Amino acid sequence: MLENMYYPEEGVCYDLVDLATGEILKQGSPFHWDKEIQTLEDVSRPNTEGSPFKDAYLFTKEERFKEAHILLCNSLIEKQDKDGIWMDYMPNHKNVSSFHPRFNLWYAESLLEAYELTGDKKYLEAAAKTARTYAKAQRADGTLYYDNYTDGKPSDKGSVCGSAVAFAGILWIRLAEYGYDEFIPHYEKSIAWILKNRYAMDHPDPNLRGAVANTRMRHRKGEVWLTQRDVGTSFGLRFMAAYYNLKFNN
């Protein structure tokens, strides 16, 4: 990825590779098949989800990986809007002011990793901007929905997103540990929600037993298509472990 997809001059990485040929898709993305003219924002993004270059640096101690992570995080700060969201990139939808429940949290988490590497508080404040928007979207009972909006429109209640409840909780815990006490009530609401919104251990479907609720509802050809995604459980486990460590290992 560093050698073939990294575009440091623009602070992005190209998104996609043709698995058959190895070609980097720099001109047209299948995600935007309906756009006659695609821009750089359609085929690339800062792409720090999961902080792969930071992890590569910690494993190899090669400075080029650290430099790439920091450069991309600086790009994130430049490209962040007033709400702490990266609206120019899928799967956010700028035309309707909707933001994805996890995508922006990945970026905010990578900013915290940049802070760990540098000690520069500009990364903390940029991550806090994102965290505040998710705190605003969180309901009184801790719920976060799949479709949320920055223009004041109410969240679409069709899909409950346990993964966002948990992932935002992880971010809120870390920021609170850095001194942002404003997020304490939000991660407390998240833990209460996660503990309450799991499938029963005696559920008739063994695949669902103990899973964190993470539904996705869509309408297709006049019918409702409803799925339960295991991403709620994977993030739920991360969050519960972080909360346990906060309460019992500090």
mmCIF file of C-alpha atoms in Angstrom, residues 114-226:
data_model
loop_
_atom_site.group_PDB
_atom_site.id
_atom_site.type_symbol
_atom_site.label_atom_id
_atom_site.label_comp_id
_atom_site.label_asym_id
_atom_site.label_seq_id
_atom_site.Cartn_x
_atom_site.Cartn_y
_atom_site.Cartn_z
ATOM 1 C CA ALA A 114 -0.895 10.276 15.985
ATOM 2 C CA TYR A 115 -1.090 12.016 19.343
ATOM 3 C CA GLU A 116 0.501 8.976 20.997
ATOM 4 C CA LEU A 117 3.353 9.152 18.491
ATOM 5 C CA THR A 118 3.931 12.904 18.648
ATOM 6 C CA GLY A 119 2.374 14.409 21.777
ATOM 7 C CA ASP A 120 0.878 17.155 19.598
ATOM 8 C CA LYS A 121 -2.528 18.125 21.006
ATOM 9 C CA LYS A 122 -3.852 19.259 17.640
ATOM 10 C CA TYR A 123 -4.641 15.595 16.989
ATOM 11 C CA LEU A 124 -6.579 15.339 20.254
ATOM 12 C CA GLU A 125 -8.724 18.347 19.455
ATOM 13 C CA ALA A 126 -9.452 17.112 15.931
ATOM 14 C CA ALA A 127 -10.556 13.740 17.328
ATOM 15 C CA ALA A 128 -12.683 15.510 19.943
ATOM 16 C CA LYS A 129 -14.534 17.391 17.173
ATOM 17 C CA THR A 130 -15.593 14.052 15.694
ATOM 18 C CA ALA A 131 -16.484 12.670 19.117
ATOM 19 C CA ARG A 132 -18.740 15.662 19.829
ATOM 20 C CA THR A 133 -20.749 15.096 16.668
ATOM 21 C CA TYR A 134 -21.336 11.465 17.653
ATOM 22 C CA ALA A 135 -22.204 12.534 21.185
ATOM 23 C CA LYS A 136 -24.813 14.864 19.703
ATOM 24 C CA ALA A 137 -26.227 11.989 17.630
ATOM 25 C CA GLN A 138 -26.431 9.617 20.617
ATOM 26 C CA ARG A 139 -29.938 9.240 22.037
ATOM 27 C CA ALA A 140 -30.735 9.577 25.758
ATOM 28 C CA ASP A 141 -30.790 5.788 26.165
ATOM 29 C CA GLY A 142 -27.398 5.426 24.457
ATOM 30 C CA THR A 143 -28.657 4.410 21.007
ATOM 31 C CA LEU A 144 -26.852 5.377 17.830
ATOM 32 C CA TYR A 145 -28.554 4.739 14.503
ATOM 33 C CA TYR A 146 -26.994 3.860 11.173
ATOM 34 C CA ASP A 147 -28.045 7.003 9.292
ATOM 35 C CA ASN A 148 -27.261 10.316 11.003
ATOM 36 C CA TYR A 149 -27.146 13.869 9.677
ATOM 37 C CA THR A 150 -25.146 17.044 10.290
ATOM 38 C CA ASP A 151 -27.860 19.407 9.038
ATOM 39 C CA GLY A 152 -30.194 18.918 11.996
ATOM 40 C CA LYS A 153 -32.364 16.270 10.380
ATOM 41 C CA PRO A 154 -33.352 13.515 12.872
ATOM 42 C CA SER A 155 -31.522 10.194 12.636
ATOM 43 C CA ASP A 156 -33.208 7.473 10.602
ATOM 44 C CA LYS A 157 -34.462 4.956 13.177
ATOM 45 C CA GLY A 158 -34.696 2.066 10.717
ATOM 46 C CA SER A 159 -31.326 0.541 11.672
ATOM 47 C CA VAL A 160 -29.826 0.291 15.162
ATOM 48 C CA CYS A 161 -26.022 0.404 15.098
ATOM 49 C CA GLY A 162 -24.494 -1.296 18.123
ATOM 50 C CA SER A 163 -21.050 -1.129 16.518
ATOM 51 C CA ALA A 164 -21.258 2.679 16.513
ATOM 52 C CA VAL A 165 -22.420 2.726 20.141
ATOM 53 C CA ALA A 166 -19.372 0.642 21.044
ATOM 54 C CA PHE A 167 -16.819 2.308 18.763
ATOM 55 C CA ALA A 168 -17.874 5.793 19.862
ATOM 56 C CA GLY A 169 -17.606 4.506 23.432
ATOM 57 C CA ILE A 170 -13.995 3.467 22.805
ATOM 58 C CA LEU A 171 -13.206 6.939 21.472
ATOM 59 C CA TRP A 172 -15.020 8.655 24.347
ATOM 60 C CA ILE A 173 -13.106 6.594 26.932
ATOM 61 C CA ARG A 174 -9.745 7.467 25.402
ATOM 62 C CA LEU A 175 -10.573 11.157 25.154
ATOM 63 C CA ALA A 176 -11.830 11.208 28.755
ATOM 64 C CA GLU A 177 -8.536 9.678 29.828
ATOM 65 C CA TYR A 178 -6.787 12.552 28.035
ATOM 66 C CA GLY A 179 -8.850 15.046 30.064
ATOM 67 C CA TYR A 180 -12.027 15.472 28.015
ATOM 68 C CA ASP A 181 -14.458 14.790 30.873
ATOM 69 C CA GLU A 182 -17.400 15.908 28.733
ATOM 70 C CA PHE A 183 -17.470 12.426 27.208
ATOM 71 C CA ILE A 184 -17.831 10.456 30.453
ATOM 72 C CA PRO A 185 -21.669 10.496 30.393
ATOM 73 C CA HIS A 186 -21.614 9.280 26.813
ATOM 74 C CA TYR A 187 -19.444 6.212 27.344
ATOM 75 C CA GLU A 188 -21.514 5.386 30.429
ATOM 76 C CA LYS A 189 -24.654 5.452 28.273
ATOM 77 C CA SER A 190 -22.843 3.271 25.730
ATOM 78 C CA ILE A 191 -21.925 0.570 28.238
ATOM 79 C CA ALA A 192 -25.482 0.484 29.585
ATOM 80 C CA TRP A 193 -26.804 0.137 26.023
ATOM 81 C CA ILE A 194 -24.364 -2.619 25.032
ATOM 82 C CA LEU A 195 -25.152 -4.689 28.123
ATOM 83 C CA LYS A 196 -28.899 -4.380 27.544
ATOM 84 C CA ASN A 197 -29.009 -4.827 23.769
ATOM 85 C CA ARG A 198 -27.636 -8.311 23.254
ATOM 86 C CA TYR A 199 -29.451 -11.416 22.109
ATOM 87 C CA ALA A 200 -30.332 -13.904 24.808
ATOM 88 C CA MET A 201 -27.904 -16.735 25.468
ATOM 89 C CA ASP A 202 -30.742 -19.218 24.847
ATOM 90 C CA HIS A 203 -31.805 -17.634 21.546
ATOM 91 C CA PRO A 204 -33.158 -20.276 19.111
ATOM 92 C CA ASP A 205 -30.470 -19.314 16.584
ATOM 93 C CA PRO A 206 -27.088 -20.247 18.115
ATOM 94 C CA ASN A 207 -25.355 -17.764 15.793
ATOM 95 C CA LEU A 208 -27.089 -14.897 17.595
ATOM 96 C CA ARG A 209 -26.573 -15.948 21.196
ATOM 97 C CA GLY A 210 -24.910 -13.137 23.136
ATOM 98 C CA ALA A 211 -24.444 -11.005 20.006
ATOM 99 C CA VAL A 212 -24.735 -7.214 20.199
ATOM 100 C CA ALA A 213 -27.682 -5.810 18.244
ATOM 101 C CA ASN A 214 -26.537 -4.284 14.949
ATOM 102 C CA THR A 215 -29.354 -4.249 12.439
ATOM 103 C CA ARG A 216 -29.433 -2.991 8.858
ATOM 104 C CA MET A 217 -32.820 -2.507 7.220
ATOM 105 C CA ARG A 218 -33.265 -1.751 3.536
ATOM 106 C CA HIS A 219 -36.179 -1.785 1.138
ATOM 107 C CA ARG A 220 -35.845 -3.762 -2.085
ATOM 108 C CA LYS A 221 -38.560 -4.282 -4.680
ATOM 109 C CA GLY A 222 -41.314 -3.564 -2.195
ATOM 110 C CA GLU A 223 -39.898 -5.884 0.457
ATOM 111 C CA VAL A 224 -37.948 -5.283 3.663
ATOM 112 C CA TRP A 225 -34.442 -6.719 3.833
ATOM 113 C CA LEU A 226 -33.278 -6.959 7.449
#
